Amino acid sequence: MGEFNEKTTCGTVCLKYLLFVFNCCFWLAGLAVMAVGIWTLALKSDYISLLASGTYLATAYILVVAGVVVMVTGVLGCCATFKERRNLLRLYFILLLLIFLLEVIAGILAYIYYQQLNAELKEHLKDTMTKRYHQPGHEGVTSAVDKLQQEFRCCGSNNSHDWRDSEWIRSGQAGGRVVPDSCCKTVVTGCGQRDHASNIYKVEGGCITKLETFIQEHLRIIGAVGVGIACVQLFGMIFTCCLYKSLKLEHY
């Protein structure tokens, strides 16, 4: 009986050590998940106003929430491990499961939106650019379109001719411009009055292709981070169950 208790205690110590190492890694992973979410929202959100669906934004928010919960859970996990409190281990396991589900959901949303992105952009981007650009109350769209055309060196949704349908161009408020100044290779006030290829960007596929590639790259990052961390958490849940069982055996 003494030999059994000694083996059980040794196993418990090993499990505690493994779970502690896991919690340290887990805390850092939570920081990484939160950083990816904040990075997406703060630095890569300029084009969100051009998207009809809120899925891209929702996926980033889920990662931020999951990252915060992961960091809090990592601290709780350390307390549960060293205090050997089974009630804390139960709570820790439930939180791990909750985070696991959140990150799987974020990964699934990223994958689904990845598949739907091309159709959404083809259906909505031209209307957004031509009907909201330089219109009252849509300053965010105007800024996003200007940045999109300059950063990706494109003009119009499919091509520069899309701007012929622009409400701003047709209204007469454009000052004789046929395209926005942001279409120009060298931006100066009024340069959009001439749409020759030597003056503006004429890119095959227009801005749709450029924006689609950009967002898909970030969706791949979001999806990979979400699913990758979720897989790592499976080990944490296994270690937690083993430690819980080991403490139960020692109790008896």
C-alpha atoms as an extended CHARMM CRD file, in Angstrom:
* protein
*
       252  EXT
         1         1  MET       CA              0.0000000000        0.0000000000        0.0000000000  PROA      1               0.0000000000
         2         2  GLY       CA              2.8980000000        2.3540000000        0.8630000000  PROA      2               0.0000000000
         3         3  GLU       CA              4.5330000000        1.6190000000       -2.4810000000  PROA      3               0.0000000000
         4         4  PHE       CA              1.2640000000        2.4420000000       -4.2560000000  PROA      4               0.0000000000
         5         5  ASN       CA              0.9900000000        5.7880000000       -2.4180000000  PROA      5               0.0000000000
         6         6  GLU       CA              4.6330000000        6.5960000000       -3.2200000000  PROA      6               0.0000000000
         7         7  LYS       CA              4.0760000000        5.9210000000       -6.9350000000  PROA      7               0.0000000000
         8         8  THR       CA              0.8750000000        7.9670000000       -6.8780000000  PROA      8               0.0000000000
         9         9  THR       CA              2.6410000000       10.9030000000       -5.1780000000  PROA      9               0.0000000000
        10        10  CYS       CA              5.5120000000       10.7220000000       -7.6770000000  PROA      10              0.0000000000
        11        11  GLY       CA              3.0160000000       10.7000000000      -10.5460000000  PROA      11              0.0000000000
        12        12  THR       CA              1.1950000000       13.6840000000       -9.0500000000  PROA      12              0.0000000000
        13        13  VAL       CA              4.4370000000       15.6900000000       -8.7830000000  PROA      13              0.0000000000
        14        14  CYS       CA              5.2710000000       14.9280000000      -12.4150000000  PROA      14              0.0000000000
        15        15  LEU       CA              1.7860000000       15.9580000000      -13.5150000000  PROA      15              0.0000000000
        16        16  LYS       CA              2.0240000000       19.1790000000      -11.4930000000  PROA      16              0.0000000000
        17        17  TYR       CA              5.3240000000       19.9620000000      -13.1800000000  PROA      17              0.0000000000
        18        18  LEU       CA              3.9140000000       19.2680000000      -16.6570000000  PROA      18              0.0000000000
        19        19  LEU       CA              0.8090000000       21.3270000000      -15.9490000000  PROA      19              0.0000000000
        20        20  PHE       CA              2.9090000000       24.2280000000      -14.6400000000  PROA      20              0.0000000000
        21        21  VAL       CA              5.0550000000       24.2280000000      -17.7980000000  PROA      21              0.0000000000
        22        22  PHE       CA              1.9010000000       24.0000000000      -19.8770000000  PROA      22              0.0000000000
        23        23  ASN       CA              0.3770000000       26.9800000000      -18.0160000000  PROA      23              0.0000000000
        24        24  CYS       CA              3.4480000000       29.1150000000      -18.6780000000  PROA      24              0.0000000000
        25        25  CYS       CA              3.3050000000       28.2650000000      -22.3870000000  PROA      25              0.0000000000
        26        26  PHE       CA             -0.4580000000       28.6780000000      -22.3280000000  PROA      26              0.0000000000
        27        27  TRP       CA             -0.1910000000       32.1850000000      -20.8280000000  PROA      27              0.0000000000
        28        28  LEU       CA              2.2600000000       33.2000000000      -23.5680000000  PROA      28              0.0000000000
        29        29  ALA       CA             -0.0410000000       31.6580000000      -26.1730000000  PROA      29              0.0000000000
        30        30  GLY       CA             -2.9260000000       33.7240000000      -24.7810000000  PROA      30              0.0000000000
        31        31  LEU       CA             -0.8040000000       36.8260000000      -25.1420000000  PROA      31              0.0000000000
        32        32  ALA       CA             -0.0860000000       35.8610000000      -28.7700000000  PROA      32              0.0000000000
        33        33  VAL       CA             -3.7800000000       35.2140000000      -29.5110000000  PROA      33              0.0000000000
        34        34  MET       CA             -4.7880000000       38.5610000000      -28.0110000000  PROA      34              0.0000000000
        35        35  ALA       CA             -1.9810000000       40.3100000000      -29.9180000000  PROA      35              0.0000000000
        36        36  VAL       CA             -3.1870000000       38.8610000000      -33.2420000000  PROA      36              0.0000000000
        37        37  GLY       CA             -6.7480000000       40.0030000000      -32.4870000000  PROA      37              0.0000000000
        38        38  ILE       CA             -5.6560000000       43.5260000000      -31.4930000000  PROA      38              0.0000000000
        39        39  TRP       CA             -3.2910000000       43.6940000000      -34.4870000000  PROA      39              0.0000000000
        40        40  THR       CA             -6.2050000000       42.8540000000      -36.7790000000  PROA      40              0.0000000000
        41        41  LEU       CA             -8.5200000000       45.4180000000      -35.1680000000  PROA      41              0.0000000000
        42        42  ALA       CA             -6.0260000000       48.2490000000      -34.7330000000  PROA      42              0.0000000000
        43        43  LEU       CA             -3.7330000000       48.0190000000      -37.7350000000  PROA      43              0.0000000000
        44        44  LYS       CA             -5.6140000000       45.9890000000      -40.3290000000  PROA      44              0.0000000000
        45        45  SER       CA             -9.1700000000       47.2590000000      -39.8350000000  PROA      45              0.0000000000
        46        46  ASP       CA             -9.0280000000       50.1320000000      -42.3530000000  PROA      46              0.0000000000
        47        47  TYR       CA            -10.9320000000       48.1090000000      -44.9260000000  PROA      47              0.0000000000
        48        48  ILE       CA            -13.6490000000       46.7180000000      -42.6120000000  PROA      48              0.0000000000
        49        49  SER       CA            -16.0000000000       49.5360000000      -43.6990000000  PROA      49              0.0000000000
        50        50  LEU       CA            -15.7510000000       48.1770000000      -47.2680000000  PROA      50              0.0000000000
        51        51  LEU       CA            -17.0180000000       44.7150000000      -46.2590000000  PROA      51              0.0000000000
        52        52  ALA       CA            -20.7150000000       43.9070000000      -46.2020000000  PROA      52              0.0000000000
        53        53  SER       CA            -20.3360000000       41.1270000000      -43.6230000000  PROA      53              0.0000000000
        54        54  GLY       CA            -19.2130000000       41.5610000000      -40.0190000000  PROA      54              0.0000000000
        55        55  THR       CA            -17.6050000000       38.1010000000      -39.8880000000  PROA      55              0.0000000000
        56        56  TYR       CA            -14.0300000000       39.3850000000      -40.2800000000  PROA      56              0.0000000000
        57        57  LEU       CA            -14.5210000000       41.8240000000      -37.3850000000  PROA      57              0.0000000000
        58        58  ALA       CA            -16.2840000000       39.2080000000      -35.2250000000  PROA      58              0.0000000000
        59        59  THR       CA            -13.4400000000       36.7440000000      -35.7170000000  PROA      59              0.0000000000
        60        60  ALA       CA            -10.8910000000       39.3060000000      -34.5010000000  PROA      60              0.0000000000
        61        61  TYR       CA            -13.0060000000       40.1710000000      -31.4360000000  PROA      61              0.0000000000
        62        62  ILE       CA            -13.3430000000       36.4850000000      -30.5510000000  PROA      62              0.0000000000
        63        63  LEU       CA             -9.5530000000       36.1510000000      -30.5950000000  PROA      63              0.0000000000
        64        64  VAL       CA             -9.1210000000       39.1780000000      -28.3010000000  PROA      64              0.0000000000
        65        65  VAL       CA            -11.6760000000       37.8140000000      -25.8060000000  PROA      65              0.0000000000
        66        66  ALA       CA            -10.1690000000       34.3260000000      -25.9860000000  PROA      66              0.0000000000
        67        67  GLY       CA             -6.6700000000       35.7510000000      -25.4270000000  PROA      67              0.0000000000
        68        68  VAL       CA             -7.7310000000       37.6440000000      -22.2910000000  PROA      68              0.0000000000
        69        69  VAL       CA             -9.5290000000       34.5920000000      -20.8920000000  PROA      69              0.0000000000
        70        70  VAL       CA             -6.4920000000       32.4110000000      -21.6940000000  PROA      70              0.0000000000
        71        71  MET       CA             -4.1780000000       34.6860000000      -19.6960000000  PROA      71              0.0000000000
        72        72  VAL       CA             -6.5310000000       34.7550000000      -16.6910000000  PROA      72              0.0000000000
        73        73  THR       CA             -7.0050000000       30.9950000000      -16.9620000000  PROA      73              0.0000000000
        74        74  GLY       CA             -3.2250000000       30.4540000000      -17.0120000000  PROA      74              0.0000000000
        75        75  VAL       CA             -2.9190000000       32.1790000000      -13.6160000000  PROA      75              0.0000000000
        76        76  LEU       CA             -5.8500000000       30.1490000000      -12.2700000000  PROA      76              0.0000000000
        77        77  GLY       CA             -4.2140000000       26.9720000000      -13.5780000000  PROA      77              0.0000000000
        78        78  CYS       CA             -1.0070000000       27.6830000000      -11.6490000000  PROA      78              0.0000000000
        79        79  CYS       CA             -2.9900000000       28.2690000000       -8.4360000000  PROA      79              0.0000000000
        80        80  ALA       CA             -5.0180000000       25.0910000000       -8.9580000000  PROA      80              0.0000000000
        81        81  THR       CA             -1.8710000000       23.0680000000       -9.6460000000  PROA      81              0.0000000000
        82        82  PHE       CA              0.1750000000       24.1140000000       -6.6230000000  PROA      82              0.0000000000
        83        83  LYS       CA             -2.6870000000       24.3040000000       -4.1270000000  PROA      83              0.0000000000
        84        84  GLU       CA             -3.9330000000       20.9110000000       -5.3370000000  PROA      84              0.0000000000
        85        85  ARG       CA             -7.5300000000       22.0420000000       -5.0690000000  PROA      85              0.0000000000
        86        86  ARG       CA             -9.8240000000       19.8060000000       -7.0770000000  PROA      86              0.0000000000
        87        87  ASN       CA            -12.5920000000       22.4280000000       -7.2170000000  PROA      87              0.0000000000
        88        88  LEU       CA            -10.1200000000       24.8720000000       -8.8450000000  PROA      88              0.0000000000
        89        89  LEU       CA             -9.0400000000       22.1510000000      -11.2590000000  PROA      89              0.0000000000
        90        90  ARG       CA            -12.6860000000       21.6310000000      -12.2570000000  PROA      90              0.0000000000
        91        91  LEU       CA            -13.0950000000       25.3570000000      -12.8860000000  PROA      91              0.0000000000
        92        92  TYR       CA             -9.8010000000       25.4010000000      -14.8030000000  PROA      92              0.0000000000
        93        93  PHE       CA            -10.9590000000       22.5190000000      -17.0110000000  PROA      93              0.0000000000
        94        94  ILE       CA            -14.2950000000       24.2730000000      -17.7420000000  PROA      94              0.0000000000
        95        95  LEU       CA            -12.4760000000       27.4760000000      -18.7270000000  PROA      95              0.0000000000
        96        96  LEU       CA            -10.0940000000       25.5080000000      -20.9560000000  PROA      96              0.0000000000
        97        97  LEU       CA            -13.0810000000       23.9230000000      -22.6640000000  PROA      97              0.0000000000
        98        98  LEU       CA            -14.7430000000       27.3330000000      -23.1120000000  PROA      98              0.0000000000
        99        99  ILE       CA            -11.5910000000       28.8180000000      -24.6680000000  PROA      99              0.0000000000
       100       100  PHE       CA            -11.1870000000       25.7410000000      -26.8480000000  PROA      100             0.0000000000
       101       101  LEU       CA            -14.7090000000       26.2510000000      -28.2270000000  PROA      101             0.0000000000
       102       102  LEU       CA            -14.1520000000       30.0000000000      -28.7490000000  PROA      102             0.0000000000
       103       103  GLU       CA            -10.9800000000       29.4300000000      -30.7540000000  PROA      103             0.0000000000
       104       104  VAL       CA            -12.4930000000       26.6240000000      -32.8140000000  PROA      104             0.0000000000
       105       105  ILE       CA            -15.4310000000       28.9580000000      -33.5990000000  PROA      105             0.0000000000
       106       106  ALA       CA            -12.9810000000       31.7040000000      -34.6340000000  PROA      106             0.0000000000
       107       107  GLY       CA            -11.1550000000       29.2350000000      -36.8810000000  PROA      107             0.0000000000
       108       108  ILE       CA            -14.4000000000       27.9870000000      -38.4510000000  PROA      108             0.0000000000
       109       109  LEU       CA            -15.6760000000       31.5450000000      -39.0240000000  PROA      109             0.0000000000
       110       110  ALA       CA            -12.3830000000       32.4810000000      -40.6730000000  PROA      110             0.0000000000
       111       111  TYR       CA            -12.5850000000       29.4230000000      -42.9420000000  PROA      111             0.0000000000
       112       112  ILE       CA            -16.2400000000       30.0290000000      -43.9080000000  PROA      112             0.0000000000
       113       113  TYR       CA            -15.6350000000       33.7040000000      -44.6230000000  PROA      113             0.0000000000
       114       114  TYR       CA            -12.5220000000       32.7850000000      -46.6040000000  PROA      114             0.0000000000
       115       115  GLN       CA            -14.7530000000       30.7390000000      -48.9180000000  PROA      115             0.0000000000
       116       116  GLN       CA            -17.4120000000       33.4620000000      -49.2360000000  PROA      116             0.0000000000
       117       117  LEU       CA            -15.1210000000       36.4650000000      -49.6050000000  PROA      117             0.0000000000
       118       118  ASN       CA            -14.8370000000       36.5090000000      -53.4060000000  PROA      118             0.0000000000
       119       119  ALA       CA            -18.6130000000       36.4300000000      -53.9240000000  PROA      119             0.0000000000
       120       120  GLU       CA            -19.1820000000       39.1370000000      -51.2910000000  PROA      120             0.0000000000
       121       121  LEU       CA            -16.6230000000       41.5080000000      -52.7960000000  PROA      121             0.0000000000
       122       122  LYS       CA            -17.9540000000       41.0390000000      -56.3220000000  PROA      122             0.0000000000
       123       123  GLU       CA            -21.4860000000       41.7020000000      -55.1310000000  PROA      123             0.0000000000
       124       124  HSD       CA            -20.9220000000       44.6610000000      -52.7930000000  PROA      124             0.0000000000
       125       125  LEU       CA            -17.5730000000       46.4040000000      -53.3010000000  PROA      125             0.0000000000
       126       126  LYS       CA            -18.4780000000       48.3510000000      -56.4460000000  PROA      126             0.0000000000
       127       127  ASP       CA            -21.7380000000       49.6170000000      -54.9120000000  PROA      127             0.0000000000
       128       128  THR       CA            -19.9290000000       50.6330000000      -51.7300000000  PROA      128             0.0000000000
       129       129  MET       CA            -17.2540000000       52.5380000000      -53.6350000000  PROA      129             0.0000000000
       130       130  THR       CA            -19.5600000000       54.2850000000      -56.1140000000  PROA      130             0.0000000000
       131       131  LYS       CA            -22.4840000000       55.0610000000      -53.8010000000  PROA      131             0.0000000000
       132       132  ARG       CA            -20.7110000000       55.9910000000      -50.5540000000  PROA      132             0.0000000000
       133       133  TYR       CA            -17.4300000000       57.5600000000      -51.6540000000  PROA      133             0.0000000000
       134       134  HSD       CA            -17.3450000000       61.2510000000      -50.6630000000  PROA      134             0.0000000000
       135       135  GLN       CA            -20.9190000000       61.0670000000      -49.3990000000  PROA      135             0.0000000000
       136       136  PRO       CA            -22.0000000000       62.6820000000      -46.0890000000  PROA      136             0.0000000000
       137       137  GLY       CA            -21.7740000000       60.2620000000      -43.1610000000  PROA      137             0.0000000000
       138       138  HSD       CA            -19.4440000000       57.8750000000      -45.0010000000  PROA      138             0.0000000000
       139       139  GLU       CA            -16.0720000000       59.4710000000      -44.2280000000  PROA      139             0.0000000000
       140       140  GLY       CA            -14.7370000000       56.0600000000      -43.1240000000  PROA      140             0.0000000000
       141       141  VAL       CA            -15.5230000000       54.5660000000      -46.5310000000  PROA      141             0.0000000000
       142       142  THR       CA            -13.8950000000       57.5210000000      -48.3160000000  PROA      142             0.0000000000
       143       143  SER       CA            -10.7270000000       57.1670000000      -46.2590000000  PROA      143             0.0000000000
       144       144  ALA       CA            -10.6760000000       53.3660000000      -46.7300000000  PROA      144             0.0000000000
       145       145  VAL       CA            -11.1250000000       53.6460000000      -50.5230000000  PROA      145             0.0000000000
       146       146  ASP       CA             -8.3640000000       56.2330000000      -50.8350000000  PROA      146             0.0000000000
       147       147  LYS       CA             -6.0010000000       54.1040000000      -48.7590000000  PROA      147             0.0000000000
       148       148  LEU       CA             -6.9750000000       50.9530000000      -50.6920000000  PROA      148             0.0000000000
       149       149  GLN       CA             -6.2500000000       52.5280000000      -54.0840000000  PROA      149             0.0000000000
       150       150  GLN       CA             -2.9580000000       54.0440000000      -52.9950000000  PROA      150             0.0000000000
       151       151  GLU       CA             -1.6490000000       51.1060000000      -50.9720000000  PROA      151             0.0000000000
       152       152  PHE       CA             -2.5130000000       48.4780000000      -53.5770000000  PROA      152             0.0000000000
       153       153  ARG       CA             -1.9850000000       50.7010000000      -56.6150000000  PROA      153             0.0000000000
       154       154  CYS       CA             -5.3870000000       50.0400000000      -58.1350000000  PROA      154             0.0000000000
       155       155  CYS       CA             -8.3150000000       52.1300000000      -59.3530000000  PROA      155             0.0000000000
       156       156  GLY       CA            -11.9790000000       51.1580000000      -59.0700000000  PROA      156             0.0000000000
       157       157  SER       CA            -13.5510000000       47.9120000000      -57.9850000000  PROA      157             0.0000000000
       158       158  ASN       CA            -12.9660000000       46.0410000000      -61.2640000000  PROA      158             0.0000000000
       159       159  ASN       CA            -11.2550000000       48.8290000000      -63.2450000000  PROA      159             0.0000000000
       160       160  SER       CA            -11.1260000000       52.6270000000      -63.4650000000  PROA      160             0.0000000000
       161       161  HSD       CA            -14.3350000000       52.7240000000      -65.5670000000  PROA      161             0.0000000000
       162       162  ASP       CA            -16.3220000000       51.8040000000      -62.4430000000  PROA      162             0.0000000000
       163       163  TRP       CA            -15.9660000000       55.4140000000      -61.3050000000  PROA      163             0.0000000000
       164       164  ARG       CA            -18.2140000000       56.5460000000      -64.1590000000  PROA      164             0.0000000000
       165       165  ASP       CA            -21.1200000000       55.2610000000      -62.0280000000  PROA      165             0.0000000000
       166       166  SER       CA            -19.9760000000       57.1620000000      -58.9430000000  PROA      166             0.0000000000
       167       167  GLU       CA            -22.5910000000       59.4530000000      -57.3980000000  PROA      167             0.0000000000
       168       168  TRP       CA            -19.7810000000       61.8240000000      -56.3960000000  PROA      168             0.0000000000
       169       169  ILE       CA            -18.4110000000       62.0330000000      -59.9620000000  PROA      169             0.0000000000
       170       170  ARG       CA            -21.9080000000       62.5090000000      -61.4140000000  PROA      170             0.0000000000
       171       171  SER       CA            -22.9170000000       65.1240000000      -58.8510000000  PROA      171             0.0000000000
       172       172  GLY       CA            -20.5330000000       67.7240000000      -60.2130000000  PROA      172             0.0000000000
       173       173  GLN       CA            -18.8170000000       68.0780000000      -56.8190000000  PROA      173             0.0000000000
       174       174  ALA       CA            -15.7720000000       66.2310000000      -58.1210000000  PROA      174             0.0000000000
       175       175  GLY       CA            -14.3080000000       69.3540000000      -59.7500000000  PROA      175             0.0000000000
       176       176  GLY       CA            -14.0090000000       67.8080000000      -63.2150000000  PROA      176             0.0000000000
       177       177  ARG       CA            -12.3980000000       64.6090000000      -61.9600000000  PROA      177             0.0000000000
       178       178  VAL       CA            -13.2250000000       61.3500000000      -63.7140000000  PROA      178             0.0000000000
       179       179  VAL       CA            -11.5940000000       59.2730000000      -60.9680000000  PROA      179             0.0000000000
       180       180  PRO       CA            -10.5720000000       60.1040000000      -57.3770000000  PROA      180             0.0000000000
       181       181  ASP       CA             -7.1190000000       61.5980000000      -56.8990000000  PROA      181             0.0000000000
       182       182  SER       CA             -6.1360000000       58.4470000000      -54.9930000000  PROA      182             0.0000000000
       183       183  CYS       CA             -6.1210000000       56.5890000000      -58.3390000000  PROA      183             0.0000000000
       184       184  CYS       CA             -3.1460000000       58.6650000000      -59.4580000000  PROA      184             0.0000000000
       185       185  LYS       CA              0.3940000000       57.3430000000      -59.4920000000  PROA      185             0.0000000000
       186       186  THR       CA              1.5280000000       60.7050000000      -58.1280000000  PROA      186             0.0000000000
       187       187  VAL       CA             -1.2070000000       62.2250000000      -55.9870000000  PROA      187             0.0000000000
       188       188  VAL       CA             -1.7240000000       65.9560000000      -56.3600000000  PROA      188             0.0000000000
       189       189  THR       CA             -4.9630000000       67.9080000000      -56.0610000000  PROA      189             0.0000000000
       190       190  GLY       CA             -7.0300000000       67.5230000000      -59.2290000000  PROA      190             0.0000000000
       191       191  CYS       CA             -4.8580000000       64.8040000000      -60.7720000000  PROA      191             0.0000000000
       192       192  GLY       CA             -7.9720000000       62.6030000000      -61.1520000000  PROA      192             0.0000000000
       193       193  GLN       CA             -9.1660000000       64.7900000000      -64.0440000000  PROA      193             0.0000000000
       194       194  ARG       CA             -7.1400000000       62.6500000000      -66.4500000000  PROA      194             0.0000000000
       195       195  ASP       CA             -7.5690000000       58.8710000000      -66.5460000000  PROA      195             0.0000000000
       196       196  HSD       CA             -4.7850000000       57.9700000000      -68.9530000000  PROA      196             0.0000000000
       197       197  ALA       CA             -2.6680000000       54.9240000000      -68.0630000000  PROA      197             0.0000000000
       198       198  SER       CA              0.3770000000       57.1560000000      -67.6520000000  PROA      198             0.0000000000
       199       199  ASN       CA             -1.4160000000       59.0470000000      -64.8750000000  PROA      199             0.0000000000
       200       200  ILE       CA             -3.5370000000       56.4890000000      -62.9750000000  PROA      200             0.0000000000
       201       201  TYR       CA             -3.2480000000       52.8530000000      -61.9410000000  PROA      201             0.0000000000
       202       202  LYS       CA             -4.8520000000       50.4850000000      -64.4220000000  PROA      202             0.0000000000
       203       203  VAL       CA             -4.4760000000       47.0730000000      -62.7940000000  PROA      203             0.0000000000
       204       204  GLU       CA             -5.8720000000       43.8110000000      -64.1450000000  PROA      204             0.0000000000
       205       205  GLY       CA             -8.7200000000       42.7540000000      -61.8400000000  PROA      205             0.0000000000
       206       206  GLY       CA             -8.9740000000       46.1360000000      -60.1210000000  PROA      206             0.0000000000
       207       207  CYS       CA             -9.0530000000       46.5610000000      -56.3480000000  PROA      207             0.0000000000
       208       208  ILE       CA            -11.2570000000       43.4860000000      -55.7850000000  PROA      208             0.0000000000
       209       209  THR       CA             -8.3830000000       41.1010000000      -56.4830000000  PROA      209             0.0000000000
       210       210  LYS       CA             -5.9520000000       43.0720000000      -54.3010000000  PROA      210             0.0000000000
       211       211  LEU       CA             -8.3580000000       43.3880000000      -51.3440000000  PROA      211             0.0000000000
       212       212  GLU       CA             -9.3970000000       39.7430000000      -51.5760000000  PROA      212             0.0000000000
       213       213  THR       CA             -5.7590000000       38.5830000000      -51.4230000000  PROA      213             0.0000000000
       214       214  PHE       CA             -5.0430000000       40.9040000000      -48.4920000000  PROA      214             0.0000000000
       215       215  ILE       CA             -8.0100000000       39.7390000000      -46.3910000000  PROA      215             0.0000000000
       216       216  GLN       CA             -7.4890000000       36.0610000000      -47.2280000000  PROA      216             0.0000000000
       217       217  GLU       CA             -3.9020000000       36.2610000000      -45.9740000000  PROA      217             0.0000000000
       218       218  HSD       CA             -5.1220000000       37.6450000000      -42.6430000000  PROA      218             0.0000000000
       219       219  LEU       CA             -7.9490000000       35.1320000000      -42.3990000000  PROA      219             0.0000000000
       220       220  ARG       CA             -5.3850000000       32.3570000000      -42.8060000000  PROA      220             0.0000000000
       221       221  ILE       CA             -3.3710000000       33.8220000000      -39.9190000000  PROA      221             0.0000000000
       222       222  ILE       CA             -6.4690000000       34.1830000000      -37.7070000000  PROA      222             0.0000000000
       223       223  GLY       CA             -7.6760000000       30.6750000000      -38.5400000000  PROA      223             0.0000000000
       224       224  ALA       CA             -4.2640000000       29.0810000000      -38.0130000000  PROA      224             0.0000000000
       225       225  VAL       CA             -3.7690000000       30.8140000000      -34.6470000000  PROA      225             0.0000000000
       226       226  GLY       CA             -7.2480000000       29.8860000000      -33.4210000000  PROA      226             0.0000000000
       227       227  VAL       CA             -7.1120000000       26.2250000000      -34.4240000000  PROA      227             0.0000000000
       228       228  GLY       CA             -3.4250000000       25.8330000000      -33.4620000000  PROA      228             0.0000000000
       229       229  ILE       CA             -3.9020000000       27.0910000000      -29.9030000000  PROA      229             0.0000000000
       230       230  ALA       CA             -7.1010000000       25.0360000000      -29.5910000000  PROA      230             0.0000000000
       231       231  CYS       CA             -5.1550000000       21.8640000000      -30.4120000000  PROA      231             0.0000000000
       232       232  VAL       CA             -2.5220000000       22.7020000000      -27.7940000000  PROA      232             0.0000000000
       233       233  GLN       CA             -5.2880000000       23.1360000000      -25.2070000000  PROA      233             0.0000000000
       234       234  LEU       CA             -6.3260000000       19.5310000000      -25.6660000000  PROA      234             0.0000000000
       235       235  PHE       CA             -3.0810000000       18.5360000000      -23.9270000000  PROA      235             0.0000000000
       236       236  GLY       CA             -3.8760000000       20.9180000000      -21.0850000000  PROA      236             0.0000000000
       237       237  MET       CA             -7.2850000000       19.3330000000      -20.5970000000  PROA      237             0.0000000000
       238       238  ILE       CA             -5.7260000000       15.8500000000      -20.6030000000  PROA      238             0.0000000000
       239       239  PHE       CA             -3.0990000000       16.8820000000      -17.9950000000  PROA      239             0.0000000000
       240       240  THR       CA             -5.8280000000       18.4840000000      -15.8520000000  PROA      240             0.0000000000
       241       241  CYS       CA             -7.9510000000       15.3280000000      -15.9100000000  PROA      241             0.0000000000
       242       242  CYS       CA             -4.9300000000       13.1850000000      -14.9970000000  PROA      242             0.0000000000
       243       243  LEU       CA             -3.9560000000       15.4570000000      -12.0790000000  PROA      243             0.0000000000
       244       244  TYR       CA             -7.5640000000       15.5750000000      -10.8680000000  PROA      244             0.0000000000
       245       245  LYS       CA             -7.7210000000       11.7740000000      -10.9120000000  PROA      245             0.0000000000
       246       246  SER       CA             -4.3310000000       11.5050000000       -9.1930000000  PROA      246             0.0000000000
       247       247  LEU       CA             -5.4100000000       13.8460000000       -6.3640000000  PROA      247             0.0000000000
       248       248  LYS       CA             -8.5950000000       11.8330000000       -5.9580000000  PROA      248             0.0000000000
       249       249  LEU       CA             -6.5530000000        8.6260000000       -5.5440000000  PROA      249             0.0000000000
       250       250  GLU       CA             -4.2790000000       10.2710000000       -2.9890000000  PROA      250             0.0000000000
       251       251  HSD       CA             -7.3050000000       11.4940000000       -1.0540000000  PROA      251             0.0000000000
       252       252  TYR       CA             -8.4250000000        7.9160000000       -0.6160000000  PROA      252             0.0000000000
